mmCIF file of C-alpha atoms and ligand atoms in Angstrom:
data_model
loop_
_atom_site.group_PDB
_atom_site.id
_atom_site.type_symbol
_atom_site.label_atom_id
_atom_site.label_comp_id
_atom_site.label_asym_id
_atom_site.label_seq_id
_atom_site.Cartn_x
_atom_site.Cartn_y
_atom_site.Cartn_z
ATOM 1 C CA UNK E 1 -32.564 0.720 -11.812
ATOM 2 C CA UNK E 2 -29.050 -0.589 -12.299
ATOM 3 C CA UNK E 3 -26.561 0.344 -9.583
ATOM 4 C CA UNK E 4 -23.470 2.249 -10.708
ATOM 5 C CA UNK E 5 -20.530 0.701 -8.904
ATOM 6 C CA UNK E 6 -16.954 1.959 -8.669
ATOM 7 C CA UNK E 7 -14.584 -0.903 -7.886
ATOM 8 C CA UNK E 8 -10.980 0.142 -7.261
ATOM 9 C CA UNK E 9 -8.089 -2.307 -7.506
ATOM 10 C CA UNK E 10 -10.205 -4.727 -9.517
ATOM 11 C CA UNK E 11 -7.198 -6.107 -11.423
ATOM 12 C CA UNK E 12 -5.520 -7.429 -8.272
ATOM 13 C CA UNK E 13 -6.025 -10.770 -6.539
ATOM 14 C CA UNK E 14 -9.175 -10.181 -4.483
ATOM 15 C CA UNK E 15 -10.655 -7.472 -6.720
ATOM 16 C CA UNK E 16 -10.431 -9.599 -9.875
ATOM 17 C CA UNK E 17 -11.978 -12.587 -8.100
ATOM 18 C CA UNK E 18 -14.721 -10.211 -6.940
ATOM 19 C CA UNK E 19 -15.409 -8.960 -10.475
ATOM 20 C CA UNK E 20 -15.294 -12.448 -11.993
ATOM 21 C CA UNK E 21 -17.760 -13.615 -9.341
ATOM 22 C CA UNK E 22 -20.095 -10.644 -9.233
ATOM 23 C CA UNK E 23 -20.364 -9.904 -12.956
ATOM 24 C CA UNK E 24 -21.375 -13.487 -13.675
ATOM 25 C CA UNK E 25 -24.543 -13.035 -11.667
ATOM 26 C CA UNK E 26 -25.324 -9.342 -11.430
ATOM 27 C CA UNK E 27 -26.744 -7.729 -14.552
ATOM 28 C CA UNK E 28 -28.192 -5.081 -12.230
ATOM 29 C CA UNK E 29 -24.720 -3.573 -11.629
ATOM 30 C CA UNK E 30 -22.811 -1.298 -13.996
ATOM 31 C CA UNK E 31 -19.219 -1.565 -12.888
ATOM 32 C CA UNK E 32 -16.265 0.747 -13.468
ATOM 33 C CA UNK E 33 -12.954 -0.807 -12.450
ATOM 34 C CA UNK E 34 -10.343 1.848 -11.615
ATOM 35 C CA UNK E 35 -6.896 0.289 -11.300
ATOM 36 C CA UNK E 36 -3.406 1.721 -11.657
ATOM 37 C CA UNK E 37 -2.021 -1.620 -12.837
ATOM 38 C CA UNK E 38 0.916 -1.660 -10.450
ATOM 39 C CA UNK E 39 3.114 -4.768 -10.396
ATOM 40 C CA UNK E 40 0.155 -6.506 -8.675
ATOM 41 C CA UNK E 41 -2.545 -5.531 -11.172
ATOM 42 C CA UNK E 42 -3.067 -7.845 -14.130
ATOM 43 C CA UNK E 43 -5.779 -7.524 -16.787
ATOM 44 C CA UNK E 44 -5.277 -11.185 -17.682
ATOM 45 C CA UNK E 45 -7.212 -11.942 -14.473
ATOM 46 C CA UNK E 46 -10.309 -10.365 -16.031
ATOM 47 C CA UNK E 47 -10.401 -12.051 -19.455
ATOM 48 C CA UNK E 48 -13.694 -13.801 -18.669
ATOM 49 C CA UNK E 49 -15.617 -10.587 -18.039
ATOM 50 C CA UNK E 50 -13.842 -7.868 -20.002
ATOM 51 C CA UNK E 51 -16.342 -7.969 -22.892
ATOM 52 C CA UNK E 52 -19.415 -7.616 -20.671
ATOM 53 C CA UNK E 53 -21.501 -4.553 -21.614
ATOM 54 C CA UNK E 54 -21.923 -3.592 -17.942
ATOM 55 C CA UNK E 55 -18.142 -3.499 -17.304
ATOM 56 C CA UNK E 56 -15.672 -0.673 -18.004
ATOM 57 C CA UNK E 57 -11.970 -0.601 -17.192
ATOM 58 C CA UNK E 58 -10.175 2.662 -16.429
ATOM 59 C CA UNK E 59 -6.405 2.656 -15.919
ATOM 60 C CA UNK E 60 -5.657 5.220 -13.257
ATOM 61 C CA UNK E 61 -4.537 6.062 -9.764
ATOM 62 C CA UNK E 62 -6.923 6.505 -6.817
ATOM 63 C CA UNK E 63 -4.689 9.322 -5.568
ATOM 64 C CA UNK E 64 -5.452 11.287 -8.758
ATOM 65 C CA UNK E 65 -8.070 13.752 -7.549
ATOM 66 C CA UNK E 66 -8.893 15.067 -10.986
ATOM 67 C CA UNK E 67 -9.469 11.649 -12.506
ATOM 68 C CA UNK E 68 -11.499 10.396 -9.536
ATOM 69 C CA UNK E 69 -13.733 13.480 -9.602
ATOM 70 C CA UNK E 70 -14.147 13.179 -13.376
ATOM 71 C CA UNK E 71 -15.322 9.569 -12.949
ATOM 72 C CA UNK E 72 -17.763 10.479 -10.169
ATOM 73 C CA UNK E 73 -19.141 13.317 -12.273
ATOM 74 C CA UNK E 74 -19.512 11.070 -15.317
ATOM 75 C CA UNK E 75 -20.977 7.955 -13.678
ATOM 76 C CA UNK E 76 -22.680 9.252 -10.500
ATOM 77 C CA UNK E 77 -21.795 6.114 -8.538
ATOM 78 C CA UNK E 78 -24.207 4.547 -6.071
ATOM 79 C CA UNK E 79 -21.588 2.238 -4.557
ATOM 80 C CA UNK E 80 -17.835 2.477 -4.063
ATOM 81 C CA UNK E 81 -15.819 -0.621 -3.165
ATOM 82 C CA UNK E 82 -12.213 0.201 -2.348
ATOM 83 C CA UNK E 83 -9.961 -2.815 -2.884
ATOM 84 C CA UNK E 84 -7.062 -0.749 -4.272
ATOM 85 C CA UNK E 85 -4.024 -0.888 -2.033
ATOM 86 C CA UNK E 86 -0.402 -1.744 -1.713
ATOM 87 C CA UNK E 87 -0.978 -5.051 0.026
ATOM 88 C CA UNK E 88 2.311 -6.791 0.838
ATOM 89 C CA UNK E 89 3.841 -6.536 4.308
ATOM 90 C CA UNK E 90 7.388 -7.434 3.189
ATOM 91 C CA UNK E 91 7.387 -4.728 0.511
ATOM 92 C CA UNK E 92 6.130 -2.202 3.077
ATOM 93 C CA UNK E 93 9.171 -3.046 5.213
ATOM 94 C CA UNK E 94 11.470 -2.470 2.224
ATOM 95 C CA UNK E 95 9.857 0.943 1.591
ATOM 96 C CA UNK E 96 6.715 2.454 3.068
ATOM 97 C CA UNK E 97 6.082 5.671 1.109
ATOM 98 C CA UNK E 98 3.855 4.233 -1.612
ATOM 99 C CA UNK E 99 1.834 2.441 1.078
ATOM 100 C CA UNK E 100 1.015 5.744 2.721
ATOM 101 C CA UNK E 101 0.253 7.372 -0.614
ATOM 102 C CA UNK E 102 -2.085 4.736 -2.008
ATOM 103 C CA UNK E 103 -3.644 3.349 1.142
ATOM 104 C CA UNK E 104 -4.133 6.585 3.075
ATOM 105 C CA UNK E 105 -4.133 9.432 0.550
ATOM 106 C CA UNK E 106 -5.934 7.338 -2.095
ATOM 107 C CA UNK E 107 -8.695 6.377 0.336
ATOM 108 C CA UNK E 108 -9.039 10.029 1.305
ATOM 109 C CA UNK E 109 -9.479 11.070 -2.331
ATOM 110 C CA UNK E 110 -12.239 8.465 -2.774
ATOM 111 C CA UNK E 111 -13.978 9.501 0.455
ATOM 112 C CA UNK E 112 -13.867 13.191 -0.481
ATOM 113 C CA UNK E 113 -15.349 12.511 -3.923
ATOM 114 C CA UNK E 114 -18.028 10.293 -2.342
ATOM 115 C CA UNK E 115 -18.916 13.083 0.055
ATOM 116 C CA UNK E 116 -18.993 15.703 -2.684
ATOM 117 C CA UNK E 117 -21.143 13.743 -5.126
ATOM 118 C CA UNK E 118 -23.179 11.696 -2.657
ATOM 119 C CA UNK E 119 -23.281 7.902 -2.662
ATOM 120 C CA UNK E 120 -25.440 5.140 -1.248
ATOM 121 C CA UNK E 121 -22.612 3.122 0.320
ATOM 122 C CA UNK E 122 -18.818 3.140 0.569
ATOM 123 C CA UNK E 123 -17.227 -0.216 1.349
ATOM 124 C CA UNK E 124 -13.665 -0.033 2.651
ATOM 125 C CA UNK E 125 -11.935 -3.398 2.228
ATOM 126 C CA UNK E 126 -9.719 -3.657 5.274
ATOM 127 C CA UNK E 127 -7.743 -6.309 7.054
ATOM 128 C CA UNK E 128 -7.462 -8.077 10.410
ATOM 129 C CA UNK E 129 -3.830 -6.864 10.512
ATOM 130 C CA UNK E 130 -5.039 -3.489 11.821
ATOM 131 C CA UNK E 131 -5.616 -5.227 15.182
ATOM 132 C CA UNK E 132 -1.943 -6.191 15.563
ATOM 133 C CA UNK E 133 -0.917 -9.568 16.923
ATOM 134 C CA UNK E 134 -2.522 -12.122 19.254
ATOM 135 C CA UNK E 135 -0.928 -14.378 21.846
ATOM 136 C CA UNK E 136 -1.595 -18.112 22.034
ATOM 137 C CA UNK E 137 -5.316 -17.629 22.663
ATOM 138 C CA UNK E 138 -8.133 -15.215 21.913
ATOM 139 C CA UNK E 139 -9.732 -13.817 18.762
ATOM 140 C CA UNK E 140 -9.947 -10.384 17.126
ATOM 141 C CA UNK E 141 -13.423 -8.904 17.562
ATOM 142 C CA UNK E 142 -14.655 -5.577 16.189
ATOM 143 C CA UNK E 143 -13.975 -4.138 19.685
ATOM 144 C CA UNK E 144 -10.294 -5.114 19.681
ATOM 145 C CA UNK E 145 -8.250 -1.870 19.772
ATOM 146 C CA UNK E 146 -6.333 -1.020 16.612
ATOM 147 C CA UNK E 147 -2.654 -1.749 17.118
ATOM 148 C CA UNK E 148 -1.022 -2.164 13.703
ATOM 149 C CA UNK E 149 2.607 -3.249 13.621
ATOM 150 C CA UNK E 150 3.856 -2.933 10.037
ATOM 151 C CA UNK E 151 3.946 0.029 7.669
ATOM 152 C CA UNK E 152 1.332 -1.834 5.593
ATOM 153 C CA UNK E 153 -1.069 -2.441 8.466
ATOM 154 C CA UNK E 154 -0.618 1.048 9.885
ATOM 155 C CA UNK E 155 -1.535 2.538 6.504
ATOM 156 C CA UNK E 156 -4.650 0.338 6.404
ATOM 157 C CA UNK E 157 -5.547 1.379 9.958
ATOM 158 C CA UNK E 158 -5.125 5.030 8.923
ATOM 159 C CA UNK E 159 -7.552 4.478 6.051
ATOM 160 C CA UNK E 160 -10.059 2.768 8.381
ATOM 161 C CA UNK E 161 -9.943 5.666 10.820
ATOM 162 C CA UNK E 162 -10.432 8.194 8.057
ATOM 163 C CA UNK E 163 -13.358 6.212 6.651
ATOM 164 C CA UNK E 164 -14.940 6.054 10.134
ATOM 165 C CA UNK E 165 -14.421 9.777 10.620
ATOM 166 C CA UNK E 166 -16.235 10.518 7.359
ATOM 167 C CA UNK E 167 -19.221 8.623 8.698
ATOM 168 C CA UNK E 168 -19.057 10.331 12.074
ATOM 169 C CA UNK E 169 -18.504 13.841 10.724
ATOM 170 C CA UNK E 170 -20.394 13.927 7.420
ATOM 171 C CA UNK E 171 -22.747 10.979 7.861
ATOM 172 C CA UNK E 172 -21.171 9.339 4.812
ATOM 173 C CA UNK E 173 -22.562 5.772 4.651
ATOM 174 C CA UNK E 174 -19.291 3.909 5.150
ATOM 175 C CA UNK E 175 -18.976 0.221 5.995
ATOM 176 C CA UNK E 176 -15.640 -1.455 6.781
ATOM 177 C CA UNK E 177 -14.837 -5.148 6.427
ATOM 178 C CA UNK E 178 -11.762 -6.610 8.113
ATOM 179 C CA UNK E 179 -10.822 -9.955 6.667
ATOM 180 C CA UNK E 180 -8.165 -12.524 7.481
ATOM 181 C CA UNK E 181 -5.660 -14.109 5.050
ATOM 182 C CA UNK E 182 -7.136 -14.962 1.648
ATOM 183 C CA UNK E 183 -6.065 -17.713 -0.746
ATOM 184 C CA UNK E 184 -7.274 -18.751 -4.193
ATOM 185 C CA UNK E 185 -6.662 -18.170 -7.926
ATOM 186 C CA UNK E 186 -4.779 -15.119 -9.222
ATOM 187 C CA UNK E 187 -2.915 -14.410 -5.987
ATOM 188 C CA UNK E 188 0.388 -12.710 -6.734
ATOM 189 C CA UNK E 189 3.287 -15.093 -5.982
ATOM 190 C CA UNK E 190 4.908 -12.828 -3.392
ATOM 191 C CA UNK E 191 2.351 -14.121 -0.837
ATOM 192 C CA UNK E 192 2.911 -17.283 1.189
ATOM 193 C CA UNK E 193 0.668 -19.825 -0.550
ATOM 194 C CA UNK E 194 1.370 -19.062 -4.247
ATOM 195 C CA UNK E 195 5.068 -18.464 -3.511
ATOM 196 C CA UNK E 196 5.388 -21.893 -1.913
ATOM 197 C CA UNK E 197 3.390 -23.647 -4.657
ATOM 198 C CA UNK E 198 5.490 -22.100 -7.422
ATOM 199 C CA UNK E 199 8.842 -22.647 -5.712
ATOM 200 C CA UNK E 200 7.916 -26.272 -5.026
ATOM 201 C CA UNK E 201 6.907 -26.788 -8.670
ATOM 202 C CA UNK E 202 10.288 -25.348 -9.688
ATOM 203 C CA UNK E 203 12.126 -27.467 -7.079
ATOM 204 C CA UNK E 204 13.376 -24.291 -5.429
ATOM 205 C CA UNK E 205 13.866 -23.743 -1.696
ATOM 206 C CA UNK E 206 10.752 -22.796 0.289
ATOM 207 C CA UNK E 207 11.776 -19.846 2.514
ATOM 208 C CA UNK E 208 9.972 -20.121 5.869
ATOM 209 C CA UNK E 209 10.432 -17.076 8.092
ATOM 210 C CA UNK E 210 11.660 -17.555 11.681
ATOM 211 C CA UNK E 211 10.483 -20.758 13.363
ATOM 212 C CA UNK E 212 7.527 -21.252 10.992
ATOM 213 C CA UNK E 213 5.113 -21.242 13.921
ATOM 214 C CA UNK E 214 3.370 -17.937 13.163
ATOM 215 C CA UNK E 215 -0.346 -18.487 12.757
ATOM 216 C CA UNK E 216 -2.672 -17.107 10.085
ATOM 217 C CA UNK E 217 -6.438 -17.635 9.759
ATOM 218 C CA UNK E 218 -7.191 -18.678 6.153
ATOM 219 C CA UNK E 219 -10.278 -17.939 4.068
ATOM 220 C CA UNK E 220 -11.060 -18.760 0.449
ATOM 221 C CA UNK E 221 -11.239 -15.572 -1.601
ATOM 222 C CA UNK E 222 -14.835 -16.142 -2.793
ATOM 223 C CA UNK E 223 -16.057 -16.385 0.798
ATOM 224 C CA UNK E 224 -14.416 -13.020 1.467
ATOM 225 C CA UNK E 225 -15.996 -11.534 -1.645
ATOM 226 C CA UNK E 226 -19.479 -12.758 -0.705
ATOM 227 C CA UNK E 227 -19.016 -10.968 2.608
ATOM 228 C CA UNK E 228 -17.985 -7.773 0.799
ATOM 229 C CA UNK E 229 -21.079 -7.939 -1.425
ATOM 230 C CA UNK E 230 -23.345 -8.543 1.569
ATOM 231 C CA UNK E 231 -21.774 -5.850 3.745
ATOM 232 C CA UNK E 232 -22.071 -3.393 0.873
ATOM 233 C CA UNK E 233 -25.762 -4.025 0.351
ATOM 234 C CA UNK E 234 -26.934 -4.796 3.882
ATOM 235 C CA UNK E 235 -24.213 -3.519 6.219
ATOM 236 C CA UNK E 236 -25.145 -0.770 8.628
ATOM 237 C CA UNK E 237 -23.398 2.555 7.914
ATOM 238 C CA UNK E 238 -20.594 3.278 10.363
ATOM 239 C CA UNK E 239 -20.150 -0.397 11.256
ATOM 240 C CA UNK E 240 -17.155 -2.695 11.027
ATOM 241 C CA UNK E 241 -17.577 -6.386 10.151
ATOM 242 C CA UNK E 242 -14.830 -8.943 10.764
ATOM 243 C CA UNK E 243 -14.617 -11.680 8.142
ATOM 244 C CA UNK E 244 -12.882 -15.013 8.667
ATOM 245 C CA UNK E 245 -13.425 -18.737 8.265
ATOM 246 C CA UNK E 246 -11.945 -19.940 11.580
ATOM 247 C CA UNK E 247 -9.151 -21.882 9.906
ATOM 248 C CA UNK E 248 -6.005 -21.168 11.859
ATOM 249 C CA UNK E 249 -2.830 -22.763 10.537
ATOM 250 C CA UNK E 250 0.827 -22.490 11.440
ATOM 251 C CA UNK E 251 2.870 -21.421 8.419
ATOM 252 C CA UNK E 252 4.936 -24.606 8.506
ATOM 253 C CA UNK E 253 1.742 -26.708 8.418
ATOM 254 C CA UNK E 254 0.609 -24.912 5.257
ATOM 255 C CA UNK E 255 4.007 -25.340 3.622
ATOM 256 C CA UNK E 256 4.118 -29.059 4.420
ATOM 257 C CA UNK E 257 0.555 -29.493 3.168
ATOM 258 C CA UNK E 258 1.437 -27.854 -0.166
ATOM 259 C CA UNK E 259 4.457 -30.168 -0.527
ATOM 260 C CA UNK E 260 2.244 -33.166 0.232
ATOM 261 C CA UNK E 261 -0.388 -32.160 -2.344
ATOM 262 C CA UNK E 262 2.348 -31.704 -4.967
ATOM 263 C CA UNK E 263 4.263 -34.866 -3.978
ATOM 264 C CA UNK E 264 7.440 -32.862 -3.315
ATOM 265 C CA UNK E 265 10.008 -33.544 -0.532
ATOM 266 C CA UNK E 266 10.123 -31.605 2.760
ATOM 267 C CA UNK E 267 13.859 -31.177 2.195
ATOM 268 C CA UNK E 268 12.924 -28.183 0.011
ATOM 269 C CA UNK E 269 11.990 -26.266 3.193
ATOM 270 C CA UNK E 270 14.552 -23.695 4.289
ATOM 271 C CA UNK E 271 14.177 -21.674 7.477
ATOM 272 C CA UNK E 272 15.318 -18.107 6.773
ATOM 273 C CA UNK E 273 15.725 -14.851 8.675
ATOM 274 C CA UNK E 274 12.470 -13.728 10.258
ATOM 275 C CA UNK E 275 10.346 -10.842 8.953
ATOM 276 C CA UNK E 276 11.124 -7.779 11.139
ATOM 277 C CA UNK E 277 8.260 -7.156 13.576
ATOM 278 C CA UNK E 278 6.551 -10.376 12.411
ATOM 279 C CA UNK E 279 3.027 -10.641 13.897
ATOM 280 C CA UNK E 280 2.755 -13.962 15.726
ATOM 281 C CA UNK E 281 -0.871 -14.902 15.390
ATOM 282 C CA UNK E 282 -4.076 -13.705 13.713
ATOM 283 C CA UNK E 283 -7.489 -15.232 14.403
ATOM 284 C CA UNK E 284 -10.867 -13.720 13.615
ATOM 285 C CA UNK E 285 -14.190 -13.786 15.407
ATOM 286 C CA UNK E 286 -16.717 -13.326 12.587
ATOM 287 C CA UNK E 287 -19.845 -13.879 14.693
ATOM 288 C CA UNK E 288 -21.124 -10.326 14.051
ATOM 289 C CA UNK E 289 -21.378 -10.631 10.261
ATOM 290 C CA UNK E 290 -22.793 -14.135 10.725
ATOM 291 C CA UNK E 291 -25.555 -13.131 13.123
ATOM 292 C CA UNK E 292 -26.357 -9.662 11.747
ATOM 293 C CA UNK E 293 -25.991 -10.206 7.989
ATOM 294 C CA UNK E 294 -26.412 -13.980 7.687
ATOM 295 C CA UNK E 295 -22.980 -14.558 6.118
ATOM 296 C CA UNK E 296 -21.098 -17.784 6.594
ATOM 297 C CA UNK E 297 -18.100 -19.321 4.851
ATOM 298 C CA UNK E 298 -19.010 -22.021 2.363
ATOM 299 C CA UNK E 299 -15.620 -23.370 1.248
ATOM 300 C CA UNK E 300 -13.885 -26.117 3.238
ATOM 301 C CA UNK E 301 -10.165 -25.424 3.599
ATOM 302 C CA UNK E 302 -9.149 -29.024 2.768
ATOM 303 C CA UNK E 303 -10.915 -28.925 -0.615
ATOM 304 C CA UNK E 304 -10.276 -25.300 -1.528
ATOM 305 C CA UNK E 305 -6.527 -25.501 -0.920
ATOM 306 C CA UNK E 306 -6.300 -28.500 -3.257
ATOM 307 C CA UNK E 307 -8.326 -26.612 -5.894
ATOM 308 C CA UNK E 308 -6.024 -23.623 -5.458
ATOM 309 C CA UNK E 309 -2.907 -25.756 -5.977
ATOM 310 C CA UNK E 310 -4.571 -27.285 -9.056
ATOM 311 C CA UNK E 311 -5.324 -23.785 -10.401
ATOM 312 C CA UNK E 312 -1.610 -22.906 -10.249
ATOM 313 C CA UNK E 313 -0.775 -26.216 -11.945
ATOM 314 C CA UNK E 314 -3.237 -25.487 -14.772
ATOM 315 C CA UNK E 315 -2.270 -21.817 -15.138
ATOM 316 C CA UNK E 316 1.479 -22.081 -15.392
ATOM 317 C CA UNK E 317 1.685 -19.491 -18.164
ATOM 318 C CA UNK E 318 -0.080 -16.923 -15.911
ATOM 319 C CA UNK E 319 2.555 -17.130 -13.172
ATOM 320 C CA UNK E 320 5.525 -17.836 -15.450
ATOM 321 C CA UNK E 321 4.957 -14.474 -17.107
ATOM 322 C CA UNK E 322 4.904 -12.837 -13.663
ATOM 323 C CA UNK E 323 7.996 -14.473 -12.223
ATOM 324 C CA UNK E 324 10.069 -13.773 -15.334
ATOM 325 C CA UNK E 325 9.570 -9.995 -15.028
ATOM 326 C CA UNK E 326 10.107 -7.386 -12.297
ATOM 327 C CA UNK E 327 9.413 -10.110 -9.720
ATOM 328 C CA UNK E 328 12.970 -11.466 -10.199
ATOM 329 C CA UNK E 329 14.418 -8.245 -8.824
ATOM 330 C CA UNK E 330 12.044 -8.247 -5.848
ATOM 331 C CA UNK E 331 12.907 -11.894 -5.099
ATOM 332 C CA UNK E 332 16.625 -11.146 -5.078
ATOM 333 C CA UNK E 333 16.158 -8.165 -2.749
ATOM 334 C CA UNK E 334 13.864 -10.037 -0.363
ATOM 335 C CA UNK E 335 15.508 -13.467 -0.327
ATOM 336 C CA UNK E 336 19.045 -12.684 -1.476
ATOM 337 C CA UNK E 337 18.982 -15.220 -4.320
ATOM 338 C CA UNK E 338 17.390 -15.950 -7.675
HETATM 339 P P1 NAD N 1 -3.246 -6.967 -4.624
HETATM 340 O O1 NAD N 1 -1.941 -6.355 -4.283
HETATM 341 O O2 NAD N 1 -3.290 -8.303 -5.273
HETATM 342 O O3 NAD N 1 -4.069 -5.965 -5.585
HETATM 343 C C1 NAD N 1 -4.099 -4.592 -5.387
HETATM 344 C C2 NAD N 1 -4.680 -3.936 -6.645
HETATM 345 O O4 NAD N 1 -4.750 -2.522 -6.410
HETATM 346 C C3 NAD N 1 -3.811 -4.119 -7.902
HETATM 347 O O5 NAD N 1 -4.628 -4.424 -9.002
HETATM 348 C C4 NAD N 1 -3.136 -2.772 -8.072
HETATM 349 O O6 NAD N 1 -2.827 -2.472 -9.425
HETATM 350 C C5 NAD N 1 -4.199 -1.838 -7.521
HETATM 351 N N1 NAD N 1 -3.632 -0.568 -7.048
HETATM 352 C C6 NAD N 1 -2.560 -0.391 -6.227
HETATM 353 N N2 NAD N 1 -2.320 0.918 -6.041
HETATM 354 C C7 NAD N 1 -3.281 1.585 -6.727
HETATM 355 C C8 NAD N 1 -3.585 2.956 -6.902
HETATM 356 N N3 NAD N 1 -2.829 3.910 -6.333
HETATM 357 N N4 NAD N 1 -4.637 3.296 -7.657
HETATM 358 C C9 NAD N 1 -5.401 2.349 -8.257
HETATM 359 N N5 NAD N 1 -5.157 1.025 -8.134
HETATM 360 C C10 NAD N 1 -4.110 0.656 -7.376
HETATM 361 O O7 NAD N 1 -4.074 -6.948 -3.274
HETATM 362 P P2 NAD N 1 -5.188 -7.979 -2.734
HETATM 363 O O8 NAD N 1 -4.530 -9.059 -1.997
HETATM 364 O O9 NAD N 1 -6.120 -8.292 -3.845
HETATM 365 O O10 NAD N 1 -5.916 -7.042 -1.658
HETATM 366 C C11 NAD N 1 -7.019 -6.225 -2.034
HETATM 367 C C12 NAD N 1 -7.510 -5.466 -0.816
HETATM 368 O O11 NAD N 1 -7.899 -6.383 0.199
HETATM 369 C C13 NAD N 1 -6.443 -4.577 -0.164
HETATM 370 O O12 NAD N 1 -7.077 -3.392 0.255
HETATM 371 C C14 NAD N 1 -5.952 -5.378 1.024
HETATM 372 O O13 NAD N 1 -5.493 -4.525 2.048
HETATM 373 C C15 NAD N 1 -7.227 -6.101 1.420
HETATM 374 N N6 NAD N 1 -7.055 -7.392 2.106
HETATM 375 C C16 NAD N 1 -6.251 -8.360 1.576
HETATM 376 C C17 NAD N 1 -6.168 -9.609 2.202
HETATM 377 C C18 NAD N 1 -5.312 -10.724 1.632
HETATM 378 O O14 NAD N 1 -5.194 -11.775 2.265
HETATM 379 N N7 NAD N 1 -4.734 -10.593 0.454
HETATM 380 C C19 NAD N 1 -6.888 -9.841 3.380
HETATM 381 C C20 NAD N 1 -7.692 -8.813 3.903
HETATM 382 C C21 NAD N 1 -7.767 -7.601 3.246
HETATM 383 O O1 DAU N 2 -4.329 -10.972 7.402
HETATM 384 C C1 DAU N 2 -4.662 -10.320 6.207
HETATM 385 C C2 DAU N 2 -3.395 -9.958 5.467
HETATM 386 O O2 DAU N 2 -2.857 -11.171 4.987
HETATM 387 C C3 DAU N 2 -3.636 -8.965 4.337
HETATM 388 O O3 DAU N 2 -4.042 -7.747 4.867
HETATM 389 C C4 DAU N 2 -2.363 -8.752 3.508
HETATM 390 O O4 DAU N 2 -2.644 -7.939 2.384
HETATM 391 C C5 DAU N 2 -1.872 -10.111 3.047
HETATM 392 O O5 DAU N 2 -0.656 -9.958 2.336
HETATM 393 C C6 DAU N 2 -1.682 -11.055 4.219
HETATM 394 O O6 DAU N 2 -0.577 -10.619 5.059
HETATM 395 P P1 DAU N 2 0.486 -11.650 5.660
HETATM 396 O O7 DAU N 2 1.721 -10.929 5.987
HETATM 397 O O8 DAU N 2 -0.149 -12.496 6.711
HETATM 398 O O9 DAU N 2 0.652 -12.598 4.351
HETATM 399 P P2 DAU N 2 1.936 -13.252 3.655
HETATM 400 O O10 DAU N 2 1.412 -14.175 2.606
HETATM 401 O O11 DAU N 2 2.954 -12.255 3.257
HETATM 402 O O12 DAU N 2 2.557 -14.125 4.822
HETATM 403 C C7 DAU N 2 1.791 -15.108 5.494
HETATM 404 C C8 DAU N 2 2.679 -15.719 6.583
HETATM 405 O O13 DAU N 2 3.733 -16.462 5.948
HETATM 406 C C9 DAU N 2 3.372 -14.700 7.458
HETATM 407 O O14 DAU N 2 3.429 -15.203 8.780
HETATM 408 C C10 DAU N 2 4.779 -14.604 6.885
HETATM 409 C C11 DAU N 2 5.027 -15.997 6.338
HETATM 410 N N1 DAU N 2 5.909 -16.069 5.143
HETATM 411 C C12 DAU N 2 5.594 -15.317 4.063
HETATM 412 C C13 DAU N 2 6.383 -15.326 2.936
HETATM 413 C C14 DAU N 2 6.048 -14.472 1.735
HETATM 414 C C15 DAU N 2 7.016 -16.912 5.140
HETATM 415 O O15 DAU N 2 7.288 -17.634 6.124
HETATM 416 N N2 DAU N 2 7.805 -16.944 4.012
HETATM 417 C C16 DAU N 2 7.550 -16.166 2.925
HETATM 418 O O16 DAU N 2 8.339 -16.216 1.947
#
């Protein structure tokens, strides 16, 4: 029997890569994509799969109780995968209210509906940022205490705790994945890698926060999505699985690498005011999902970053449409210039 799957936030960066990947190989899933189409949601990302008979798009908000319950009643979902979120740390510093609403209240609405109607598995797509920041050494494990530092990460931690409580209290089969920084096609150009690629292509300054020595642990988006699929189907209810590809990089190294790939000068780099409360270092220990579920990353950073840069070169019209719209206003607010 086909599985009925509710995917939320499927028009965003990771969700659309998930749908493009999963619907190419899974005729045994009937997928409903519920997405509000915020500034970050883009149906252009889903052109390849939108005609598939086992795919339905619904424009709507995960905080809308009535709509969510209507969809559960209509489709009787087996699986729920919650990608929907406000996802950008800098925007959460500019204003946190919508982060609380979508990330906390929205997750609660989905959990309540899942409890009411009954489901086989609820996969909460979370982030390593819930663990806070590391010093020079060490890795985040699933036992690391939650210590989120930004409005974004605290809202994600709130959602994680609520999801865990629904397992503990109601025995709802919830699994949580906590992944490190993703890169790949369709990433909105407010995030480090696409922002730097696009600015470099436009010969604009590359704004590096602080001393540029903050460290992030990078993973190609398809490797993350394979982990989500595996954790959904084989993950043990109530468990958390860290996901990461052990590819730590200082921000300045990434920026210089992008300039090198594009043949652009390092003089484009501009050090700017640091992000308030900027987490210094993230690094993930993913040995649990590797040993218990048999997941491992399959993309090499050196190749996948070049492919990602090439994707942005080939898909200029995709990002030109984005940066000519509302994005201009955000850029001015965040960076004080056009
Ligand atoms: P994104 O901002 O690119 O996409 C978010 C999507 O959610 C958009 O399509 C948006 O329209 C939709 N959305 C937002 N609010 C909604 C609402 N109220 N109702 C319905 N849909 C709504 O984000 P992303 O980078 O693709 O991240 C997806 C998920 O993965 C998030 O939960 C994020 O916390 C998590 N995550 C991201 C990363 C990363 O590196 N980007 C790493 C780990 C975890
Ligand atoms: O770790 C997972 C998280 O990774 C996800 O949960 C978030 O949704 C995702 O946005 C990402 O958060 P970060 O804050 O790490 O990503 P961002 O791309 O915003 O920034 C990466 C690093 O680059 C960070 O140290 C800040 C720095 N940076 C970012 C921007 C946008 C700059 O130096 N200049 C910039 O203009």
